[in-house]
């Protein structure tokens, strides 16, 4: 573990006056390797650690703490800063229908998250929430949302033989008619490099002007997390990130990569397959998990 | 970038970056680079790349009797089926990695190779999992054995084995529910499914396939290790290779656990499944 490796470094360092290149050199290397092993993107690792190092350099070494330990604390603080101010906040307005749109790669957990998020909105914002099945492509996707949604007490808007932008527009009309306060749109999984499919998301956005566009990503995503987050963000302007399958033992470095490259906060995590397996995101918890 | 060796040529450091960016992971990358720097005498990029490919291939398992790079490759399984044996493919892996879709693709492939094929919908857990697979079985024009949601997956497998024998199929493809490798109860359930197949179809050749999503990072090593521990993995299906990810983690798994990559998933269509071709894969990776 990182702490074991660092204590080896600490044994070599005695009584340095301030943090400098030489007394944190091994610490820097170990941190970089730890972050890479945790799946943080290698470019983000380099940039992030260089930034923290610059900032920390020259700081007086605090009493009773060794330089490499102090540097680790600086990295931890830097991680927490980048990961965002802590999740749970959603742009839910008091009047009208707040539209939350879920996007992401195939299989990332959007359909399951759609129901979880709706449950959260109803509980925390007291808004009757409509689920919108906007994935007409994946076999039985609409059925999946319908089954999961209905058994949890939700109305699910489905329309056969219609394109997603029109499905969503009609869903909003239905929501207005039936006095819903919010709607969560479940879209089809897609690659950020698939121009046509990304265009479709832009068309949905133009039609219904969502208040939240949330990227749902697997906590175990590897180096490609940067490309994916950047792709969705540049095309759509995402408003937040949801990490699914955080109940795995993945370290979750993708969280840092995505938050770093988009500047957007992680708002929620999925911690299981049930509708209540949904929590607001705590940056300090994942910072420790990544650095562990 | 992270070797810190002053004597690394620019080519070596560029290669290191490509491997890390492709999710080969630090350790496997360092092993490969170390061997490469020992073996390579010229700094001619073409020679270096060619040697790199050899090193990666040597570390991976390529020549399994059911791997496509074996001269007889999937023709071995084909021959077994032609001689009247049943080949039972068991599909498992973490949630969302492409199991159900791959079952559809594999059924289509085998059916088109003239193999009498049967699908078993043993994911009785997730909403609309059976419906999803049923649509694929229709597309592949292959019959499907299923029960209601919430039934025991073992019971579906049991039924499917009886059906497979009764209909004297060549291939049985069993879809299972997604499961995280760190969930003990779910891993035990998979172990039980393997036992049922072993018991009910002892004469069949059992091919246990783990789906690995190409966008996954280092956690896939833990996935493969646990699935190998509980069920035994005969081969990897590397899915979503059409994404911007390179899926290098599958090569690392192959190298560490000595398991061949048998198939690659390259899209959401029924024909988007290919026998894994390591040369083609490495050419694209290092182009
Ligand atoms: N353990 C665990 N499983 C999850 C979580 N979120 C989703 N899943 C599972 O992951 C799998 C994929 O979830 P879906 O909701 O179908 O994913 P999706 O993004 O809608 O997939 P596509 O529509 O095909 O792109 C399912 O088996 C879910 O039950 C989570 O937080 N933890
Ligand atoms: N782009 C791409 N998408 C794929 C590929 N294979 C599967 N998918 C998509 O990935 C998503 C999940 O596929 P599934 O077959 O439902 O995955 P699964 O492992 O059965 O999921 P669970 O049963 O919920 O664990 C679907 O949207 C598929 O269309 C592939 O090779 N490329
Ligand atoms: Mg979905
Ligand atoms: Mg499935």
XYZ file of C-alpha atoms and ligand atoms in Angstrom:
645
model
C 0.000 0.000 0.000
C 1.041 3.572 -0.569
C 1.473 4.175 3.171
C 3.949 1.275 3.379
C 5.969 2.584 0.467
C 5.959 6.100 1.885
C 7.104 4.960 5.341
C 10.132 3.454 3.613
C 10.850 6.847 2.094
C 10.251 8.609 5.394
C 12.953 6.523 7.079
C 15.489 8.128 4.738
C 14.412 11.696 5.386
C 15.356 13.539 8.557
C 15.004 17.174 9.491
C 14.606 18.866 6.110
C 13.648 22.524 6.352
C 11.147 22.721 3.552
C 9.537 20.618 0.853
C 11.855 20.475 -2.135
C 12.519 18.355 -5.216
C 14.887 15.968 -3.496
C 13.027 15.205 -0.283
C 9.769 14.441 -2.054
C 11.204 12.898 -5.240
C 10.417 9.309 -4.233
C 7.073 10.424 -2.870
C 6.205 11.989 -6.232
C 7.077 8.832 -8.125
C 5.119 6.599 -5.749
C 2.058 8.834 -5.962
C 2.197 8.806 -9.762
C 2.353 5.005 -9.811
C -0.446 4.698 -7.250
C -2.707 6.988 -9.283
C -1.963 5.073 -12.496
C -2.729 1.776 -10.794
C -6.013 3.301 -9.663
C -6.879 3.982 -13.336
C -6.344 7.728 -13.324
C -5.517 8.739 -16.898
C -1.753 9.041 -17.372
C -1.919 12.605 -18.746
C -4.077 13.677 -15.812
C -1.627 11.999 -13.415
C 1.299 13.941 -14.844
C -0.493 17.299 -14.916
C -2.173 16.902 -11.558
C 0.946 15.770 -9.676
C 3.045 18.490 -11.328
C 0.474 21.106 -10.240
C 0.414 19.831 -6.655
C 4.204 19.639 -6.570
C 4.578 23.236 -7.754
C 2.109 24.402 -5.158
C 3.672 22.403 -2.343
C 7.296 23.285 -3.157
C 8.925 25.577 -0.685
C 6.242 25.093 1.946
C 7.766 24.920 5.385
C 7.734 21.325 6.567
C 5.166 21.240 9.342
C 6.304 20.217 12.811
C 5.956 16.509 13.586
C 5.131 15.564 10.015
C 7.701 14.239 7.548
C 8.082 15.899 4.102
C 6.793 12.937 2.062
C 3.801 12.594 4.381
C 3.067 16.283 4.031
C 3.295 15.943 0.277
C 0.817 13.054 0.331
C -1.570 15.242 2.310
C -1.154 17.966 -0.343
C -2.018 15.405 -3.042
C -5.033 14.209 -1.086
C -6.252 17.796 -0.659
C -5.694 18.438 -4.353
C -7.701 15.324 -5.237
C -10.592 16.369 -3.028
C -10.567 19.830 -4.606
C -10.742 18.463 -8.142
C -13.368 15.859 -7.354
C -15.767 18.660 -6.633
C -17.575 20.185 -3.741
C -19.514 17.060 -2.940
C -22.554 15.822 -4.710
C -26.245 15.688 -4.227
C -27.120 19.064 -5.737
C -29.530 19.078 -8.672
C -31.020 21.956 -10.665
C -34.616 21.279 -9.723
C -36.737 24.398 -10.151
C -39.811 25.103 -8.081
C -42.204 25.538 -11.024
C -42.570 23.764 -14.348
C -40.920 20.466 -15.228
C -37.273 19.935 -14.399
C -35.715 17.738 -17.060
C -32.784 15.481 -16.197
C -31.107 13.692 -19.108
C -28.868 10.645 -18.644
C -26.155 9.884 -21.190
C -23.171 7.555 -21.420
C -21.471 4.550 -22.998
C -23.252 1.270 -23.587
C -23.893 -0.700 -20.410
C -22.753 2.056 -18.022
C -25.904 1.846 -15.866
C -28.179 4.579 -17.276
C -31.502 2.701 -17.239
C -31.001 1.524 -13.664
C -29.786 5.009 -12.654
C -32.859 6.591 -14.258
C -35.110 4.952 -11.680
C -32.663 5.600 -8.826
C -32.417 9.286 -9.710
C -36.197 9.613 -9.983
C -36.554 8.087 -6.534
C -33.985 10.571 -5.202
C -35.785 13.540 -6.789
C -39.142 12.482 -5.394
C -37.697 11.950 -1.932
C -35.513 15.058 -1.726
C -37.381 17.577 -3.857
C -40.924 16.315 -3.540
C -41.509 16.387 -7.306
C -43.707 13.812 -9.037
C -41.200 12.365 -11.512
C -41.872 10.864 -14.935
C -39.517 8.258 -16.420
C -38.974 8.607 -20.168
C -37.918 5.556 -22.188
C -35.901 7.231 -24.932
C -33.917 4.159 -26.028
C -35.762 2.508 -28.932
C -32.632 0.680 -30.115
C -31.478 -1.805 -27.495
C -33.673 -4.933 -27.498
C -36.185 -4.679 -24.634
C -34.655 -1.442 -23.265
C -38.048 0.218 -22.954
C -39.410 -2.913 -21.332
C -36.542 -2.880 -18.854
C -37.305 0.697 -17.785
C -41.032 -0.030 -17.746
C -40.643 -3.072 -15.471
C -38.137 -1.443 -13.117
C -40.014 1.844 -13.050
C -43.510 0.464 -12.571
C -42.639 -1.884 -9.753
C -41.167 1.125 -7.946
C -44.329 3.161 -8.423
C -43.247 5.307 -11.362
C -45.067 6.191 -14.564
C -42.958 5.319 -17.580
C -43.518 7.192 -20.843
C -42.993 4.932 -23.877
C -43.752 5.550 -27.524
C -43.295 2.949 -30.263
C -42.009 3.850 -33.723
C -40.761 7.277 -32.738
C -37.309 8.853 -32.717
C -35.820 9.803 -29.323
C -36.004 13.606 -29.770
C -39.734 13.345 -30.522
C -40.284 10.789 -27.742
C -38.771 13.255 -25.276
C -40.739 16.223 -26.599
C -44.003 14.282 -26.381
C -43.050 13.051 -22.928
C -42.711 16.634 -21.738
C -46.127 17.499 -23.127
C -47.514 14.487 -21.304
C -45.693 15.552 -18.127
C -47.209 19.018 -18.311
C -50.646 17.582 -18.914
C -50.395 15.232 -15.930
C -48.741 17.782 -13.632
C -45.384 16.092 -13.171
C -42.668 18.210 -11.548
C -39.701 16.436 -13.079
C -38.752 14.003 -15.843
C -35.731 11.740 -16.181
C -34.756 10.792 -19.743
C -33.138 7.357 -20.257
C -31.169 7.487 -23.507
C -29.473 4.690 -25.432
C -25.856 3.876 -24.718
C -23.527 5.254 -27.367
C -19.874 5.874 -28.199
C -18.657 9.472 -27.929
C -16.971 8.860 -31.290
C -20.259 7.964 -33.002
C -21.127 11.244 -34.749
C -24.680 10.285 -35.676
C -25.586 9.111 -32.203
C -23.993 12.166 -30.587
C -26.008 14.355 -32.996
C -29.137 12.649 -31.711
C -28.290 13.729 -28.171
C -27.878 17.297 -29.381
C -31.303 17.080 -31.018
C -32.856 15.815 -27.781
C -31.175 18.637 -25.906
C -32.472 21.213 -28.384
C -36.001 19.842 -28.162
C -36.355 19.688 -24.372
C -33.657 21.954 -22.950
C -32.658 19.786 -19.962
C -31.752 21.309 -16.611
C -29.276 18.525 -15.963
C -27.273 16.445 -18.449
C -25.608 13.749 -16.379
C -22.893 11.455 -17.678
C -23.311 7.963 -16.223
C -19.973 6.136 -16.166
C -18.727 2.846 -14.748
C -16.471 3.343 -11.719
C -14.083 0.769 -13.251
C -13.532 2.730 -16.474
C -9.888 2.810 -17.538
C -7.652 5.280 -19.360
C -10.382 6.105 -21.905
C -12.393 7.961 -19.223
C -10.817 11.242 -20.326
C -11.821 10.798 -23.981
C -15.349 9.734 -23.053
C -15.989 12.581 -20.607
C -14.446 15.116 -22.943
C -16.456 13.796 -25.885
C -19.804 14.039 -24.131
C -18.954 17.347 -22.482
C -17.717 19.126 -25.598
C -20.729 17.990 -27.557
C -23.440 18.561 -24.982
C -22.118 20.399 -21.996
C -22.691 17.933 -19.196
C -23.743 19.320 -15.827
C -22.487 16.451 -13.692
C -21.210 12.900 -13.502
C -22.700 9.793 -11.903
C -20.389 6.878 -11.142
C -22.132 3.519 -11.282
C -21.053 0.186 -9.802
C -19.098 1.762 -6.962
C -19.967 -1.377 -4.983
C -17.234 -3.147 -6.964
C -13.675 -3.025 -5.653
C -12.563 -0.734 -8.482
C -10.384 2.098 -7.170
C -12.316 4.630 -9.231
C -9.497 6.733 -10.686
C -11.798 7.444 -13.638
C -13.581 9.833 -11.276
C -10.518 12.044 -11.031
C -9.866 11.908 -14.782
C -13.415 12.898 -15.673
C -13.748 15.629 -13.044
C -10.335 17.015 -14.013
C -10.946 17.145 -17.754
C -14.511 18.528 -17.623
C -14.349 20.671 -14.520
C -17.711 19.173 -13.575
C -18.469 17.606 -10.217
C -19.406 14.028 -9.520
C -22.897 14.242 -8.090
C -23.935 10.681 -7.242
C -22.696 7.122 -7.054
C -24.530 3.865 -7.712
C -23.816 1.227 -5.079
C -25.890 -1.718 -6.251
C -28.672 -2.906 -8.525
C -31.579 -1.824 -6.313
C -33.350 1.512 -6.610
C -32.142 2.675 -3.190
C -28.498 1.859 -3.998
C -27.842 5.497 -4.783
C -25.902 8.016 -2.698
C -24.605 11.501 -2.979
C -20.920 11.639 -3.792
C -18.330 12.418 -1.115
C -14.979 13.549 -2.611
C -12.945 12.689 0.470
C -14.151 9.071 0.398
C -13.114 8.447 -3.167
C -9.883 10.405 -2.675
C -8.872 7.878 0.004
C -10.063 5.013 -2.179
C -7.954 6.197 -5.127
C -4.879 6.896 -3.002
C -5.152 3.781 -0.888
C 7.294 8.793 -18.786
C 7.525 6.688 -15.676
C 10.539 4.505 -16.310
C 12.933 7.328 -15.513
C 15.671 5.458 -17.389
C 18.001 8.021 -18.950
C 19.075 5.536 -21.631
C 15.519 4.891 -22.994
C 15.225 5.879 -26.603
C 12.355 8.087 -27.666
C 10.798 5.056 -29.353
C 10.755 3.051 -26.124
C 9.179 5.882 -24.208
C 6.567 6.404 -26.924
C 5.734 2.698 -26.770
C 5.466 2.835 -22.996
C 2.978 5.683 -23.334
C 0.885 3.784 -25.903
C 0.738 0.674 -23.692
C -0.217 2.631 -20.559
C -2.828 4.616 -22.513
C -4.222 1.302 -23.821
C -4.750 -0.055 -20.286
C -1.905 -2.596 -20.335
C -1.194 -1.420 -16.771
C 2.095 -0.431 -15.157
C 3.479 -3.870 -14.310
C 2.774 -5.591 -17.621
C 4.030 -2.531 -19.502
C 7.254 -2.457 -17.498
C 7.813 -6.171 -18.133
C 7.302 -5.658 -21.854
C 9.527 -2.559 -22.048
C 12.308 -4.224 -20.067
C 12.345 -7.207 -22.417
C 12.136 -4.941 -25.421
C 15.085 -2.810 -24.346
C 17.159 -5.977 -23.847
C 16.289 -7.509 -27.211
C 16.272 -4.510 -29.475
C 19.570 -3.616 -31.099
C 18.512 -1.007 -33.613
C 16.404 2.061 -33.078
C 14.649 1.468 -36.382
C 10.987 1.883 -35.385
C 9.725 -0.924 -37.650
C 12.129 -3.416 -36.105
C 11.269 -2.258 -32.613
C 7.515 -2.541 -33.269
C 7.923 -5.984 -34.796
C 9.902 -7.185 -31.763
C 7.335 -5.575 -29.466
C 4.569 -7.562 -31.126
C 6.545 -10.780 -30.658
C 7.106 -10.054 -26.973
C 3.430 -9.298 -26.323
C 2.337 -12.425 -28.200
C 4.829 -14.568 -26.283
C 3.422 -13.331 -22.985
C -0.193 -13.938 -23.953
C -1.786 -17.327 -24.446
C -2.461 -17.725 -28.126
C -2.253 -21.419 -28.864
C -5.160 -22.863 -26.959
C -6.969 -25.681 -28.691
C -10.058 -23.534 -28.785
C -8.269 -20.291 -29.588
C -8.513 -18.868 -33.062
C -4.783 -18.642 -33.469
C -4.348 -22.344 -33.160
C -4.010 -23.876 -36.641
C -7.108 -25.940 -35.986
C -8.700 -23.263 -33.756
C -12.441 -23.036 -33.497
C -12.433 -25.746 -36.118
C -11.577 -28.077 -33.252
C -14.847 -27.213 -31.582
C -16.472 -27.371 -34.983
C -15.074 -30.850 -35.518
C -16.295 -31.943 -32.097
C -19.775 -30.736 -32.944
C -19.640 -32.466 -36.339
C -18.750 -35.686 -34.600
C -21.891 -35.471 -32.516
C -20.635 -33.799 -29.338
C -22.379 -30.901 -27.713
C -20.366 -27.768 -27.020
C -21.833 -25.777 -24.128
C -20.805 -22.113 -24.031
C -21.299 -20.479 -20.630
C -21.260 -16.666 -20.784
C -20.471 -14.739 -17.593
C -18.969 -11.465 -16.451
C -19.527 -8.190 -14.676
C -22.749 -6.221 -15.242
C -23.153 -4.466 -18.562
C -20.117 -6.014 -20.271
C -22.078 -7.415 -23.231
C -22.984 -10.997 -22.289
C -26.547 -11.079 -23.615
C -25.617 -9.361 -26.882
C -22.651 -11.714 -27.327
C -24.913 -14.749 -26.780
C -27.060 -13.490 -29.673
C -24.026 -12.885 -31.883
C -22.492 -16.276 -31.070
C -25.781 -18.080 -31.732
C -26.035 -16.358 -35.116
C -22.444 -17.243 -35.976
C -22.836 -20.926 -35.061
C -26.226 -21.220 -36.752
C -24.701 -19.835 -39.939
C -21.896 -22.382 -39.650
C -24.617 -25.033 -39.859
C -24.582 -25.877 -36.169
C -27.868 -26.766 -34.478
C -27.916 -24.210 -31.652
C -29.983 -23.679 -28.501
C -29.939 -20.652 -26.180
C -30.653 -20.773 -22.444
C -31.849 -17.579 -20.719
C -30.318 -18.216 -17.304
C -30.414 -14.556 -16.279
C -33.584 -14.779 -14.256
C -32.649 -11.762 -12.191
C -32.502 -8.521 -14.182
C -35.616 -6.848 -15.572
C -36.316 -7.729 -19.213
C -33.155 -9.855 -19.477
C -35.133 -12.794 -20.864
C -37.063 -10.520 -23.269
C -33.798 -9.016 -24.474
C -32.268 -12.429 -25.170
C -35.511 -13.650 -26.756
C -35.272 -10.862 -29.324
C -31.707 -11.913 -30.124
C -32.701 -15.563 -30.419
C -35.376 -14.583 -32.950
C -32.842 -12.564 -34.923
C -30.467 -15.531 -34.902
C -33.329 -17.897 -35.692
C -32.366 -20.113 -32.771
C -34.738 -21.621 -30.160
C -34.558 -20.408 -26.566
C -35.184 -22.056 -23.190
C -36.393 -19.696 -20.485
C -38.459 -19.392 -17.330
C -40.104 -16.482 -15.529
C -38.132 -13.689 -13.863
C -37.169 -14.652 -10.326
C -36.931 -18.374 -10.990
C -33.781 -20.249 -10.036
C -31.114 -19.822 -12.745
C -29.935 -23.354 -11.975
C -33.383 -24.658 -12.921
C -33.166 -22.974 -16.333
C -29.745 -24.511 -16.913
C -31.037 -27.911 -15.818
C -33.931 -27.672 -18.286
C -31.659 -26.446 -21.037
C -29.335 -29.426 -20.617
C -32.247 -31.845 -20.962
C -33.475 -29.939 -23.999
C -30.038 -29.839 -25.572
C -29.713 -33.592 -25.327
C -33.296 -34.282 -26.403
C -32.939 -32.109 -29.489
C -29.385 -33.339 -30.047
C -28.050 -29.843 -30.593
C -24.465 -29.110 -31.524
C -24.173 -25.991 -29.380
C -25.837 -24.758 -26.200
C -25.268 -21.101 -25.257
C -26.047 -20.137 -21.661
C -26.525 -16.455 -20.754
C -26.147 -15.533 -17.083
C -26.863 -12.454 -14.988
C -24.197 -9.804 -14.633
C -22.394 -10.047 -11.334
C -19.621 -8.193 -9.557
C -16.655 -10.447 -8.835
C -16.503 -9.216 -5.235
C -20.046 -10.371 -4.444
C -19.491 -13.781 -2.873
C -23.069 -15.009 -3.012
C -23.328 -14.243 -6.735
C -19.977 -15.891 -7.448
C -21.141 -18.995 -5.555
C -24.286 -18.985 -7.714
C -22.107 -19.060 -10.816
C -20.044 -21.896 -9.384
C -23.268 -23.828 -8.882
C -24.284 -23.237 -12.505
C -20.946 -24.647 -13.656
C -21.515 -27.716 -11.455
C -24.950 -28.267 -12.989
C -23.507 -28.157 -16.512
C -20.720 -30.550 -15.534
C -23.220 -32.942 -13.972
C -26.050 -32.749 -16.509
C -23.925 -32.685 -19.663
C -20.764 -34.559 -18.703
C -20.207 -35.608 -22.303
C -20.303 -32.000 -23.520
C -17.291 -29.818 -24.086
C -17.789 -26.886 -21.708
C -16.387 -23.556 -22.874
C -16.481 -20.962 -20.097
C -16.352 -17.446 -21.507
C -15.688 -14.269 -19.521
C -16.823 -11.013 -21.118
C -14.409 -8.138 -20.558
C -15.473 -4.642 -21.606
C -12.634 -2.987 -23.522
C -13.264 0.297 -21.673
C -12.441 -1.285 -18.301
C -9.222 -0.451 -16.469
C -7.092 -2.427 -14.037
C -10.107 -3.746 -12.128
C -10.580 -6.261 -14.963
C -7.598 -8.151 -13.573
C -9.430 -8.643 -10.272
C -12.553 -9.591 -12.263
C -10.754 -12.236 -14.278
C -8.897 -13.570 -11.223
C -12.099 -14.076 -9.240
C -14.094 -15.545 -12.122
C -11.222 -17.900 -12.812
C -11.160 -18.891 -9.145
C -14.886 -19.581 -8.842
C -15.791 -20.870 -12.291
C -12.641 -21.337 -14.314
C -12.241 -19.231 -17.448
C -11.489 -20.954 -20.765
C -11.552 -17.814 -22.834
C -12.161 -14.086 -22.888
C -14.625 -12.217 -25.061
C -13.235 -8.702 -25.432
C -16.312 -6.558 -26.087
C -16.791 -2.966 -27.306
C -13.527 -2.862 -29.233
C -15.309 -0.442 -31.574
C -15.124 2.129 -28.754
C -12.209 4.544 -28.290
C -10.690 2.070 -25.810
C -7.991 -0.380 -26.846
C -8.804 -3.134 -24.365
C -5.153 -3.736 -23.499
C -6.300 -5.025 -20.124
C -7.394 -8.232 -21.872
C -3.820 -8.797 -23.056
C -2.607 -8.257 -19.510
C -5.173 -10.753 -18.194
C -4.106 -13.235 -20.866
C -0.483 -12.769 -19.878
C -1.082 -12.992 -16.117
C -3.687 -15.741 -15.949
C -2.723 -17.620 -19.113
C -6.205 -17.409 -20.621
C -6.707 -16.878 -24.373
C -8.804 -14.090 -25.836
C -11.177 -16.030 -28.079
C -13.585 -13.440 -29.506
C -13.828 -9.708 -29.999
C -17.076 -7.731 -29.966
C -16.966 -4.854 -32.409
C -20.432 -3.347 -32.323
C -24.088 -3.738 -31.428
C -25.132 -5.682 -34.520
C -25.614 -9.435 -34.711
C -22.620 -9.860 -37.012
C -20.250 -7.834 -34.835
C -18.406 -10.802 -33.337
C -15.093 -12.047 -34.667
C -12.604 -14.718 -33.736
C -9.906 -12.776 -31.917
C -6.982 -12.151 -34.243
C -4.000 -11.087 -32.142
C -1.958 -9.898 -35.143
C -4.748 -7.700 -36.419
C -5.333 -6.431 -32.885
C -1.681 -5.498 -32.355
C -1.436 -3.895 -35.808
C -4.320 -1.573 -34.954
C -2.963 -0.914 -31.458
C 0.499 0.025 -32.674
C -0.395 1.676 -35.959
N -23.642 -3.801 -8.887
C -24.170 -2.779 -9.556
N -24.760 -3.012 -10.747
C -25.289 -1.959 -11.402
C -25.262 -0.634 -10.897
N -25.886 0.167 -11.807
C -26.292 -0.629 -12.811
N -25.945 -1.918 -12.568
C -26.130 -3.098 -13.429
O -25.378 -2.877 -14.595
C -26.037 -3.511 -15.706
C -26.249 -2.483 -16.802
O -27.176 -1.514 -16.328
P -28.168 -0.759 -17.316
O -28.962 0.170 -16.465
O -28.913 -1.715 -18.174
O -27.109 0.039 -18.202
P -27.407 1.010 -19.413
O -26.424 2.102 -19.372
O -28.828 1.442 -19.418
O -27.112 0.091 -20.658
P -27.420 0.456 -22.198
O -28.801 0.985 -22.241
O -27.268 -0.829 -22.922
O -26.397 1.444 -22.587
C -27.315 -4.097 -15.152
O -27.065 -5.461 -14.843
C -27.553 -3.324 -13.875
O -28.292 -4.029 -12.917
C -24.609 -0.406 -9.626
O -24.499 0.707 -9.115
N -24.082 -1.515 -9.016
N -20.435 -0.630 -29.073
C -20.629 -1.865 -28.605
N -21.647 -2.079 -27.749
C -21.838 -3.342 -27.299
C -21.000 -4.430 -27.671
N -21.474 -5.545 -27.040
C -22.539 -5.160 -26.315
N -22.768 -3.831 -26.481
C -23.799 -3.000 -25.870
O -23.549 -2.964 -24.476
C -24.796 -2.831 -23.776
C -24.879 -3.925 -22.731
O -24.967 -5.175 -23.410
P -25.658 -6.435 -22.744
O -25.540 -7.539 -23.712
O -27.008 -6.094 -22.215
O -24.675 -6.647 -21.517
P -24.820 -7.711 -20.359
O -23.467 -8.111 -19.934
O -25.700 -8.843 -20.781
O -25.518 -6.856 -19.216
P -26.163 -7.409 -17.868
O -26.924 -8.658 -18.198
O -27.043 -6.326 -17.400
O -25.027 -7.676 -16.954
C -25.884 -2.884 -24.824
O -26.260 -1.566 -25.138
C -25.210 -3.525 -26.012
O -25.774 -3.155 -27.243
C -19.912 -4.160 -28.580
O -19.131 -5.037 -28.966
N -19.783 -2.871 -29.002
Mg -30.237 1.295 -20.897
Mg -27.412 -9.619 -19.891
